[in-house]
mmCIF file of C-alpha atoms and ligand atoms in Angstrom:
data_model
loop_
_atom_site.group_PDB
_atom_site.id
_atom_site.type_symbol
_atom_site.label_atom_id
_atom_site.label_comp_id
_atom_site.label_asym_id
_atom_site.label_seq_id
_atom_site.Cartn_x
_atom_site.Cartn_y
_atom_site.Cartn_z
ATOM 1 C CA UNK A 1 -12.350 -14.366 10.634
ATOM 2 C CA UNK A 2 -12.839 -15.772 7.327
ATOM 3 C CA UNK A 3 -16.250 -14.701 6.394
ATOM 4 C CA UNK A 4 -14.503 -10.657 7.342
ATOM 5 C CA UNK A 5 -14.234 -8.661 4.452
ATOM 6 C CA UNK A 6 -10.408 -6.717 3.728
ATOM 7 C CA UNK A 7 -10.369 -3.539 2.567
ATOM 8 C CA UNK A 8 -7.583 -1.107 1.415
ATOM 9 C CA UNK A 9 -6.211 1.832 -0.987
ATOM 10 C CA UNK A 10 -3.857 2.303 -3.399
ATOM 11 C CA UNK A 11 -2.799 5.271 -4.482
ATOM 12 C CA UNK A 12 -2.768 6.142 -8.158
ATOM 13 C CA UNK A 13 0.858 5.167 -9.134
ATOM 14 C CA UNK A 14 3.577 2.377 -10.965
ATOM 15 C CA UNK A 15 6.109 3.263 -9.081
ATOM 16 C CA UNK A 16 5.823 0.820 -6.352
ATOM 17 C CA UNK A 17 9.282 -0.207 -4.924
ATOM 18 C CA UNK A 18 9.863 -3.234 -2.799
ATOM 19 C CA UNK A 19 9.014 -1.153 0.819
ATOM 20 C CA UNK A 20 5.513 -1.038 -0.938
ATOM 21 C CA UNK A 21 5.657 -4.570 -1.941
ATOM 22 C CA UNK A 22 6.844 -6.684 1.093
ATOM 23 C CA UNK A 23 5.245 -4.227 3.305
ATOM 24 C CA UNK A 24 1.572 -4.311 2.062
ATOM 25 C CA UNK A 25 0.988 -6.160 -1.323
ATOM 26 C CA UNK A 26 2.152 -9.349 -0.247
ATOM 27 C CA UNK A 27 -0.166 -9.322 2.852
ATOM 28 C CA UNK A 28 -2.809 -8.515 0.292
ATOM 29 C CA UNK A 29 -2.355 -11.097 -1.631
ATOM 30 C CA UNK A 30 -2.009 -13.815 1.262
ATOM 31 C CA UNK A 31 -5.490 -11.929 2.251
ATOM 32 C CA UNK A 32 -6.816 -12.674 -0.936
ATOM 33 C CA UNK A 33 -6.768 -16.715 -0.271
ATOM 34 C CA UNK A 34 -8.875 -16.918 2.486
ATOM 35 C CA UNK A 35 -10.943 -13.557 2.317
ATOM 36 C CA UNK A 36 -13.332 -11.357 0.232
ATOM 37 C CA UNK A 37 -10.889 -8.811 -0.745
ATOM 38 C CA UNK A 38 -11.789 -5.014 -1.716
ATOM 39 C CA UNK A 39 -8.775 -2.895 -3.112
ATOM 40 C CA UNK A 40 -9.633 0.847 -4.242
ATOM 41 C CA UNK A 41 -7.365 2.941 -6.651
ATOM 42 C CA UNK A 42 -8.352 6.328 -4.653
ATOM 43 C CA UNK A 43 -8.164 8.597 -7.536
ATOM 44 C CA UNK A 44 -10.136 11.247 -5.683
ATOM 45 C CA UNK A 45 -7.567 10.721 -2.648
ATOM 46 C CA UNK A 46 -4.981 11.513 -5.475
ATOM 47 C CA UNK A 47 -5.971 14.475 -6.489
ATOM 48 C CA UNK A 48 -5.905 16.515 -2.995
ATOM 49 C CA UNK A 49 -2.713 17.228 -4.310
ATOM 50 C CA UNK A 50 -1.346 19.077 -7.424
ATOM 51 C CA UNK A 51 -0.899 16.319 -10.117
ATOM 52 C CA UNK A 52 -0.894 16.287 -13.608
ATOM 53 C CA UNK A 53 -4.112 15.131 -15.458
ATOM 54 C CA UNK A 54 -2.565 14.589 -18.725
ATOM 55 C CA UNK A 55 -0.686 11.002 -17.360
ATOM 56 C CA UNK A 56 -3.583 10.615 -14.446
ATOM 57 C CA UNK A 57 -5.343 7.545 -16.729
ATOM 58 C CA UNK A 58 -1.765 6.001 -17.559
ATOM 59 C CA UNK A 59 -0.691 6.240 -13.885
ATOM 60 C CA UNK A 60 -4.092 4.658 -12.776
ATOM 61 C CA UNK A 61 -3.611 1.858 -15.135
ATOM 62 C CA UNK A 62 -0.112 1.607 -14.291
ATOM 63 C CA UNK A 63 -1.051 1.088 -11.021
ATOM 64 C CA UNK A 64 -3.451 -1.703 -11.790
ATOM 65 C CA UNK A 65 -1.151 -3.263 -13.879
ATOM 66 C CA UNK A 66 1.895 -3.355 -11.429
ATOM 67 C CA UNK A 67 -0.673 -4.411 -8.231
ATOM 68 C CA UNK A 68 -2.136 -7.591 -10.561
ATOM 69 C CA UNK A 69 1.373 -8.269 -11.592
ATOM 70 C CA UNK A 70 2.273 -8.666 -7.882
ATOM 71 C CA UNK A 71 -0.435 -10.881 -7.409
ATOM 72 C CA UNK A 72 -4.081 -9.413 -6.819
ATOM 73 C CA UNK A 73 -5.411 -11.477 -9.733
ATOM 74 C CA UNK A 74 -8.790 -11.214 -11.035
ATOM 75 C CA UNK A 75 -10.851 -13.773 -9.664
ATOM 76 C CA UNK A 76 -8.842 -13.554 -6.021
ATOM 77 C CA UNK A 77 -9.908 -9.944 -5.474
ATOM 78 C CA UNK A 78 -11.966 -6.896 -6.529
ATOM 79 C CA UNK A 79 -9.905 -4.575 -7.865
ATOM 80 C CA UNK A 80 -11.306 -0.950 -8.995
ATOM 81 C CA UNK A 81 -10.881 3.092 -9.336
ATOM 82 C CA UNK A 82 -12.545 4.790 -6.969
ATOM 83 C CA UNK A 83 -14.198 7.337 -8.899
ATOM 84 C CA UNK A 84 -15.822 4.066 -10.472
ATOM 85 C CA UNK A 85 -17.657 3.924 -7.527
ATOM 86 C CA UNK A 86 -19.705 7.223 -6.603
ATOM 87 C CA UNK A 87 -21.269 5.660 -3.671
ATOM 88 C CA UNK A 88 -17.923 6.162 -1.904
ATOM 89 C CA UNK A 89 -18.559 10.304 -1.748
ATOM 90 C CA UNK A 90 -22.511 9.923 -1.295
ATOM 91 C CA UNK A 91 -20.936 8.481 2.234
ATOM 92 C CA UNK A 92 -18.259 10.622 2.488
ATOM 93 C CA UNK A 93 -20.828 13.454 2.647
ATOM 94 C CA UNK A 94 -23.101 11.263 5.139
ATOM 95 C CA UNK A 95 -19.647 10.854 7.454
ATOM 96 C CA UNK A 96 -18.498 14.678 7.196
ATOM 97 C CA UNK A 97 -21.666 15.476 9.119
ATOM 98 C CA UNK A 98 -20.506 12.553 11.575
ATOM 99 C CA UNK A 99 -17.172 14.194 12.390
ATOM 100 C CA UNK A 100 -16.056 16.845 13.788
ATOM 101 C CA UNK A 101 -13.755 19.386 12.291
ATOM 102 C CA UNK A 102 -11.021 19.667 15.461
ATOM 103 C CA UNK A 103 -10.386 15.681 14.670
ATOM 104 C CA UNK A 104 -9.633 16.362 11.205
ATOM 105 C CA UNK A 105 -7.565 19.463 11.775
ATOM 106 C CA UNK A 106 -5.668 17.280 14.822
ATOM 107 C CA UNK A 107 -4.765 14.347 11.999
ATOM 108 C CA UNK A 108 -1.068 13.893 12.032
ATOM 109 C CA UNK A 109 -0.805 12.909 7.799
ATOM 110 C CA UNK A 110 -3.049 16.513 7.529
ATOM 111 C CA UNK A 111 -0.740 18.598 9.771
ATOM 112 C CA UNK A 112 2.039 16.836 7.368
ATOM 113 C CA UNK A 113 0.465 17.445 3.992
ATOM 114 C CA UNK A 114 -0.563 21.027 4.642
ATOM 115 C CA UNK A 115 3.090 21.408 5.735
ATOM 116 C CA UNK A 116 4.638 19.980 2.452
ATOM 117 C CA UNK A 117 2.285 21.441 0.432
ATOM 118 C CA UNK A 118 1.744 24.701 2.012
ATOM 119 C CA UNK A 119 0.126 26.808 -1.248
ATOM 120 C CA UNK A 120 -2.564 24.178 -1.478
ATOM 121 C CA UNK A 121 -4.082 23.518 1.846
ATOM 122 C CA UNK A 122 -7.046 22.691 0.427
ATOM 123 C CA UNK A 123 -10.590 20.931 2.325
ATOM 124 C CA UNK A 124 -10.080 18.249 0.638
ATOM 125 C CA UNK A 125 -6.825 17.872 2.370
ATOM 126 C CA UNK A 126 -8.197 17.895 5.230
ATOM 127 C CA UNK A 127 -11.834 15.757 4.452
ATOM 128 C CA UNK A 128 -9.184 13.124 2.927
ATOM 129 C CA UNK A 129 -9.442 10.155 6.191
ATOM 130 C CA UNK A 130 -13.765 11.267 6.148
ATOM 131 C CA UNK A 131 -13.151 9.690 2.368
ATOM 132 C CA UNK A 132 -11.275 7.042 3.661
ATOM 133 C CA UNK A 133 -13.446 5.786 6.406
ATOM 134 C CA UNK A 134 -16.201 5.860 3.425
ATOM 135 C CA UNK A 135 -13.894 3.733 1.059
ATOM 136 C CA UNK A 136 -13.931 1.117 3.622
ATOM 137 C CA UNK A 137 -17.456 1.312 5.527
ATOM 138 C CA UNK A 138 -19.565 1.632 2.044
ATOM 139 C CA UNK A 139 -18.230 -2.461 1.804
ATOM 140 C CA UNK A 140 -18.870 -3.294 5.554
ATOM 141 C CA UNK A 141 -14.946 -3.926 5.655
ATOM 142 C CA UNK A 142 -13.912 -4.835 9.012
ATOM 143 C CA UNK A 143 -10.142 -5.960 8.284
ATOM 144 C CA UNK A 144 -8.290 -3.212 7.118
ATOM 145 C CA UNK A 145 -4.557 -4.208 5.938
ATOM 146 C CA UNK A 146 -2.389 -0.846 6.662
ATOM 147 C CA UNK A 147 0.669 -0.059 7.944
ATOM 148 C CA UNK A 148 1.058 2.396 11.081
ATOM 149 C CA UNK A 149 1.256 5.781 9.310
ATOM 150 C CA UNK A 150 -2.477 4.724 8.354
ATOM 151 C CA UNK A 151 -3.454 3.724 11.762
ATOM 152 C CA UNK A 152 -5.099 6.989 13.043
ATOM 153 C CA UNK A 153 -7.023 7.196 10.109
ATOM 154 C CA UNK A 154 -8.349 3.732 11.048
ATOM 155 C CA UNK A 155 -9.093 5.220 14.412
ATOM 156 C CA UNK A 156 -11.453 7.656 12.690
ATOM 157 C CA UNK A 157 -13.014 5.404 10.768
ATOM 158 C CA UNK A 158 -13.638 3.183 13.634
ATOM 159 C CA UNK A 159 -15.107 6.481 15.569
ATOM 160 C CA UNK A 160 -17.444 7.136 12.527
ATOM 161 C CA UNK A 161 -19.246 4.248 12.072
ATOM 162 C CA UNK A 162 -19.765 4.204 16.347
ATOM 163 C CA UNK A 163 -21.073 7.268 15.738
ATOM 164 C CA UNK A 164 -23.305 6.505 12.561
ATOM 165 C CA UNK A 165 -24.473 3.589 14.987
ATOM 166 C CA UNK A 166 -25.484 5.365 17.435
ATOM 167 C CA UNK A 167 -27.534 7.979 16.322
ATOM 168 C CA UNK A 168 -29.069 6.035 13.007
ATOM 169 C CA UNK A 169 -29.079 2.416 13.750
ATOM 170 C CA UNK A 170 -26.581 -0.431 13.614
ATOM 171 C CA UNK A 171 -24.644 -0.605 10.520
ATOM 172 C CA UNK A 172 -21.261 -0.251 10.210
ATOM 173 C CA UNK A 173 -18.947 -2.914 11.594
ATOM 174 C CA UNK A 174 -15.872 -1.037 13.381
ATOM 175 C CA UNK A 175 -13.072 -1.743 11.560
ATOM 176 C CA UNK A 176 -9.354 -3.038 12.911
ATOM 177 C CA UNK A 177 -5.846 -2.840 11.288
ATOM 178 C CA UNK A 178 -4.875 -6.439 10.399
ATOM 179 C CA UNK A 179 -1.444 -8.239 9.032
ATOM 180 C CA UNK A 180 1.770 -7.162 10.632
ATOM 181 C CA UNK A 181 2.933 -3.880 9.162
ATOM 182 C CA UNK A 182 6.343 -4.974 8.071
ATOM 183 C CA UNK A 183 9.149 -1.475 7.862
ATOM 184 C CA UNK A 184 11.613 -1.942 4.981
ATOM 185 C CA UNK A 185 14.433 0.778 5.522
ATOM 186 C CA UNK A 186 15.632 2.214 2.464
ATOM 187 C CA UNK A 187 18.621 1.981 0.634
ATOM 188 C CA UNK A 188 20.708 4.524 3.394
ATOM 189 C CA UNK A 189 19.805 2.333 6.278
ATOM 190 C CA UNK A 190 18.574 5.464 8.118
ATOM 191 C CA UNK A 191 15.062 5.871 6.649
ATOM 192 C CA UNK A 192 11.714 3.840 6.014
ATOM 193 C CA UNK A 193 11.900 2.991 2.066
ATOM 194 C CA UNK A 194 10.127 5.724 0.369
ATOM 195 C CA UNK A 195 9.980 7.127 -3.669
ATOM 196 C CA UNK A 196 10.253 11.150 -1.995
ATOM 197 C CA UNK A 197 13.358 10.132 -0.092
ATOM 198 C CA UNK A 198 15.004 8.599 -3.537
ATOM 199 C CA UNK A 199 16.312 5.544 -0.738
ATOM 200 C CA UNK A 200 14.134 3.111 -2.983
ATOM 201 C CA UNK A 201 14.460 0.052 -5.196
ATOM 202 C CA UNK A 202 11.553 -0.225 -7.815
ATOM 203 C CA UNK A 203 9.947 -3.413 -8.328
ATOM 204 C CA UNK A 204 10.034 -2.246 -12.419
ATOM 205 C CA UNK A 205 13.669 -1.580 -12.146
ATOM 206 C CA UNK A 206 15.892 -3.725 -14.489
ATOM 207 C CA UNK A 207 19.065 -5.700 -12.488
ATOM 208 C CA UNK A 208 21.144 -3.321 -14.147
ATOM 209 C CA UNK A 209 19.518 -0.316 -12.325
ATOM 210 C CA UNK A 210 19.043 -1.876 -9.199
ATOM 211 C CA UNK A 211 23.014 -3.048 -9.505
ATOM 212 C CA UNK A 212 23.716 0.389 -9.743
ATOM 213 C CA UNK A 213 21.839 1.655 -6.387
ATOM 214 C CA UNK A 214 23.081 -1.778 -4.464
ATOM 215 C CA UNK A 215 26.485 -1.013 -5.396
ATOM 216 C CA UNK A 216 26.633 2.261 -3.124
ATOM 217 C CA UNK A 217 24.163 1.523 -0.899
ATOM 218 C CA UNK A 218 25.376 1.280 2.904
ATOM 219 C CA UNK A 219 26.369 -1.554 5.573
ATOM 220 C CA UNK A 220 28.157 -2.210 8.456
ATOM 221 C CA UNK A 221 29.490 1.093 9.149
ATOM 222 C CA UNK A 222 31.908 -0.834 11.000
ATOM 223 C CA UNK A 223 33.036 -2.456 8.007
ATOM 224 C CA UNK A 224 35.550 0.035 6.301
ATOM 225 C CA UNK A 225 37.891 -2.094 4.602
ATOM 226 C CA UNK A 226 37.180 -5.584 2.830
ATOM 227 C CA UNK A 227 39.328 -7.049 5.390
ATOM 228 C CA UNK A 228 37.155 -5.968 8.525
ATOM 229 C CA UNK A 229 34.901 -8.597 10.631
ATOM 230 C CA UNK A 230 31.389 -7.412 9.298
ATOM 231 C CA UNK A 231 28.496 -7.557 11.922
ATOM 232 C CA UNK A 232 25.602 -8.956 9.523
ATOM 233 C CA UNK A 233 23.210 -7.573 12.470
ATOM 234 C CA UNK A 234 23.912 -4.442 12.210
ATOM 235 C CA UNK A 235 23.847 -4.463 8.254
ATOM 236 C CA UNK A 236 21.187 -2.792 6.031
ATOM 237 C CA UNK A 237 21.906 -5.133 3.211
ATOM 238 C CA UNK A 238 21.712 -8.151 5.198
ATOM 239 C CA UNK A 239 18.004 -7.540 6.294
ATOM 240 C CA UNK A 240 17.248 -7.042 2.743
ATOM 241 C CA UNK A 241 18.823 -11.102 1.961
ATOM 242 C CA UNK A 242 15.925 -12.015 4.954
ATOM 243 C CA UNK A 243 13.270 -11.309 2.767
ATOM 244 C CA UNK A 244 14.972 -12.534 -0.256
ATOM 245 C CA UNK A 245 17.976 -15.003 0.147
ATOM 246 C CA UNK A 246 16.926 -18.418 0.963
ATOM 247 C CA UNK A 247 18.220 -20.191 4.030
ATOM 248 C CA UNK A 248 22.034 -21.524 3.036
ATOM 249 C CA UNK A 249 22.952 -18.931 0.825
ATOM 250 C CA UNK A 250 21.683 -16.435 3.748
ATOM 251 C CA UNK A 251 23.402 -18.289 6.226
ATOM 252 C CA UNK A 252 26.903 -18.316 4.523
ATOM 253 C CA UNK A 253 27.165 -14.446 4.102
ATOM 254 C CA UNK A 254 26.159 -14.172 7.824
ATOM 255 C CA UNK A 255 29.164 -16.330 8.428
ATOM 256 C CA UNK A 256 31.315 -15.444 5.891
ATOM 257 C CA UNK A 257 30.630 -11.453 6.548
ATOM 258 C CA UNK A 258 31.452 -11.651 10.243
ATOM 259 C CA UNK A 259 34.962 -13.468 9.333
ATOM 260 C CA UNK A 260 35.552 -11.054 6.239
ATOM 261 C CA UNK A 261 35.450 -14.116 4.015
ATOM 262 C CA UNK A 262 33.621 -11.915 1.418
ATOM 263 C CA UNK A 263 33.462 -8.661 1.375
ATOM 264 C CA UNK A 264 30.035 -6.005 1.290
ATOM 265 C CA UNK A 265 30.213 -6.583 -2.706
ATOM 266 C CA UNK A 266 30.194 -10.160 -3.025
ATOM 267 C CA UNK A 267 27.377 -10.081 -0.149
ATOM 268 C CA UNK A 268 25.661 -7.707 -2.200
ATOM 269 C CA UNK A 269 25.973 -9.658 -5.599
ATOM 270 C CA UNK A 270 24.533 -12.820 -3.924
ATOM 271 C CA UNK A 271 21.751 -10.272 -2.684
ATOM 272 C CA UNK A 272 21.116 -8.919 -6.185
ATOM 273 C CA UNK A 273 20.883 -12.362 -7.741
ATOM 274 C CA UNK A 274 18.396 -13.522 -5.618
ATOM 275 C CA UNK A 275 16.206 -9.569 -5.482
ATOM 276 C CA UNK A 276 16.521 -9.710 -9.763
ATOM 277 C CA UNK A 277 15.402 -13.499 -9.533
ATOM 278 C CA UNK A 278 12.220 -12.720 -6.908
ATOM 279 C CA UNK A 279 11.383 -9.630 -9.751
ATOM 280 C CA UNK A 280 11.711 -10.825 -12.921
ATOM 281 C CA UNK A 281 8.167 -12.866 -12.369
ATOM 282 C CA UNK A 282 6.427 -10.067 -11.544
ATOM 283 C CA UNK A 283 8.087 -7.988 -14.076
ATOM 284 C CA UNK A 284 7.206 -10.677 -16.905
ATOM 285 C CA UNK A 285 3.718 -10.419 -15.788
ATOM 286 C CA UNK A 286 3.826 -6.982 -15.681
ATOM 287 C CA UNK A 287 5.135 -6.427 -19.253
ATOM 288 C CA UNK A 288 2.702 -9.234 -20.161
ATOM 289 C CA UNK A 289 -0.407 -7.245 -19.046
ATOM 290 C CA UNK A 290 0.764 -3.820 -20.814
ATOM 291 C CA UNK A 291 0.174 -5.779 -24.366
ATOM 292 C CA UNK A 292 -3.247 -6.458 -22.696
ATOM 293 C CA UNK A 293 -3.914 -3.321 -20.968
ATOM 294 C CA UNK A 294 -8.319 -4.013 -22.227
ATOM 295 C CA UNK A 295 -7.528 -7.651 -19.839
ATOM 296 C CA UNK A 296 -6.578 -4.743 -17.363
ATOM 297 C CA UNK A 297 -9.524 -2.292 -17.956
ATOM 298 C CA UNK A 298 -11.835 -5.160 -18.139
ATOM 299 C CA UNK A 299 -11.095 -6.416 -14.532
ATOM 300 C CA UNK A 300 -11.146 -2.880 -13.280
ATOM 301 C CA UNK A 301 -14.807 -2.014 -14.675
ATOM 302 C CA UNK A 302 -16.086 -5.630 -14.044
ATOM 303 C CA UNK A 303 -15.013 -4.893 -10.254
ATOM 304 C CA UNK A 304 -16.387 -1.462 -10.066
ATOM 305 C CA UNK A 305 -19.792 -2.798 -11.051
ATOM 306 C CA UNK A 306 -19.683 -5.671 -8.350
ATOM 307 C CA UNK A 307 -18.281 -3.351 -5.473
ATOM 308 C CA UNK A 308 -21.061 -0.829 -6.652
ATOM 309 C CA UNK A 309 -23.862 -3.454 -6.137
ATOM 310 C CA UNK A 310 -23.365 -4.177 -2.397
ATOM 311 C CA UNK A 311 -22.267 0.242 -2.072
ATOM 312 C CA UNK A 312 -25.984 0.489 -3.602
ATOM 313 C CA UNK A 313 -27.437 -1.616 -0.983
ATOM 314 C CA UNK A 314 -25.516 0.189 1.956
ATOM 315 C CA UNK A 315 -25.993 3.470 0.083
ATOM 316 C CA UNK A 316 -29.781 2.360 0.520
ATOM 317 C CA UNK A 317 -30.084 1.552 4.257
ATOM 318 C CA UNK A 318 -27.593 4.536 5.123
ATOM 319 C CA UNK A 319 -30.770 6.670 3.340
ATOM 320 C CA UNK A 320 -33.249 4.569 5.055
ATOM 321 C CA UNK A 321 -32.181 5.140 8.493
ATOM 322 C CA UNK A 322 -31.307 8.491 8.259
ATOM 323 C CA UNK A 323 -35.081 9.757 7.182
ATOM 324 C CA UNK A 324 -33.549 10.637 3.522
ATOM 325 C CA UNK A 325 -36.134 7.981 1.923
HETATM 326 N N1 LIG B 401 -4.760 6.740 2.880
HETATM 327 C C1 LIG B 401 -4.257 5.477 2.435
HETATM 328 C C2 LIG B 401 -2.747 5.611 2.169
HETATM 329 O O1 LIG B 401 -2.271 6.685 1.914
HETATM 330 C C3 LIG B 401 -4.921 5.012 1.182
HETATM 331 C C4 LIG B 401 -6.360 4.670 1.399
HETATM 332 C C5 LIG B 401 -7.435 5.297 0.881
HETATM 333 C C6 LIG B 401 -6.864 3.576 2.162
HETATM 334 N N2 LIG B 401 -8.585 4.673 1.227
HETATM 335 C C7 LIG B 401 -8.267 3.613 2.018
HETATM 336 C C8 LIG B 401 -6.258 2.589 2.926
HETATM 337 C C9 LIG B 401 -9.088 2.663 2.640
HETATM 338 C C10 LIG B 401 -7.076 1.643 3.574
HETATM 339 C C11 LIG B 401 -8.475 1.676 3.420
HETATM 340 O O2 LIG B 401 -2.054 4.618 2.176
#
């Protein structure tokens, strides 16, 4: 287990809210203690989509920035832009000629993307998990931290490097899905947290902002007036103190909600005291870091050029056992 190399992606983007952070980059980071750790900025992911190139660089490094500020430090992790790295589409290339079209065409995030973004069903679109599987296998990855929307793609990858295996040589390690995939609902209580659904709280957003999306958000639907029994169990808000609240303070709105000893705002005051107090260290780093963005830029390119070493040697025996010497 420990000598297993973690791999994942990030996509190009700041806005990270706290679905993305207690759902993935705090795995990562626990990762990062007792693992080599590999995390990609897929820029050529990012743009199988319509996007703007004039703030791609600043949304890259935004990215960085907000993913080191929630702990993937240098010196705990490799941390790097895809692109960086053109080993990752010399495989890519290798694995499209290892998979066959009706699996890409049968992905469920494809059949989703063309949908949403029907004037621009484009190949990459569709080559987008081949990429994937080659952002992991180029590193010999074989944990892969992801959360179940990513788990088919895994699948894939997993089916490549069989394939690769079989008809070239032993290589590729078949990767598995590690951590536990933990689902943050969004601010509606009806939804998975998510930026397109608007249902999110930033990790960038100051405790005024946040106060201002806590203050509507929903609870007990039981729980119409102030003087109701609230049924913490059934509350959005009070799965939100789990993560953040510790233990007595926790404990006394469970008790105090279900006997209507404080009402949904004082619960969510106590909530929003301890969310602004779990942020503000990562938002301190974070502002730190965009006085330094070069700190930033230097552990991105000083990354690439490590990850790109050991893609070089895979890119090499990929060649040699495939007769392209
Ligand atoms: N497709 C992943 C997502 O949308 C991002 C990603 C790209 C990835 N390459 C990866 C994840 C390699 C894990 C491993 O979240």
């Amino acid at each position: 287990m420990e000598n297993k190399r973690v791999m994942s992606g990030i996509q190009p983007t700041g806005d990270i809210h706290i679905g993305n952070y207690l759902g993935a980059i705090r795995q990562w980071v626990e990762l990062t203690r007792n693992h080599q750790c590999f995390f990609v900025i897929v820029d050529y992911h990012a743009i199988t989509i319509d996007y703007d190139t004039t703030t791609f660089q600043d949304s890259i490094l935004k990215a960085a920035m907000v993913n080191i500020a929630c702990g993937l430090e240098p010196g705990t992790c490799l941390l790097f832009v895809q692109s960086h790295v053109p080993e990752h589409m010399e495989l890519n290339w290798v694995f499209a000629s290892c998979t066959m079209v009706g699996r890409l065409t049968n992905m469920t995030q494809f059949k989703e993307k063309a949908q949403q973004h029907e004037t621009n069903v484009n190949a990459g679109l569709l080559n987008y998990p081949i990429l994937q599987a080659a952002d992991i296998l180029i590193y010999k990855a074989s944990l892969v931290p992801v959360g179940e929307d990513q788990l088919q793609h895994l699948e894939l990858a997993r089916d490549i490097a069989r394939r690769f295996n079989r008809k070239f040589g032993e290589i590729f390690p078949e990767p598995e899905a590690c951590g536990k995939s933990v689902r943050v609902m969004g601010l509606d209580g009806e939804n998975k947290m998510s930026k397109s659904l608007g249902n999110h709280l930033g990790v960038l957003e100051t405790p005024e902002e946040i106060w201002k999306k806590l203050a509507p958000a929903k609870t007990d639907v039981q729980r119409v007036r102030r003087a109701d029994p609230g049924r913490p169990w059934m509350c959005n808000i009070y799965t939100y103190h789990e993560f953040f609240t510790p233990e007595d303070r926790r404990q006394y709105c469970y008790d105090q909600c279900q006997e209507a000893g404080i009402g949904c705002v004082d619960c969510k005051r106590i909530l929003h005291e301890h969310l602004c107090a779990a942020l503000a260290p990562i938002q301190g780093r974070y502002r730190e870091l965009e006085q330094h963005p070069d700190t930033v830029r230097d552990f991105l390119n000083d990354s690439a050029r490590q990850a790109r070493e050991i893609a070089q040697q895979t890119m090499a025996e990929v060649r040699h056992k495939m007769g392209l010497r």
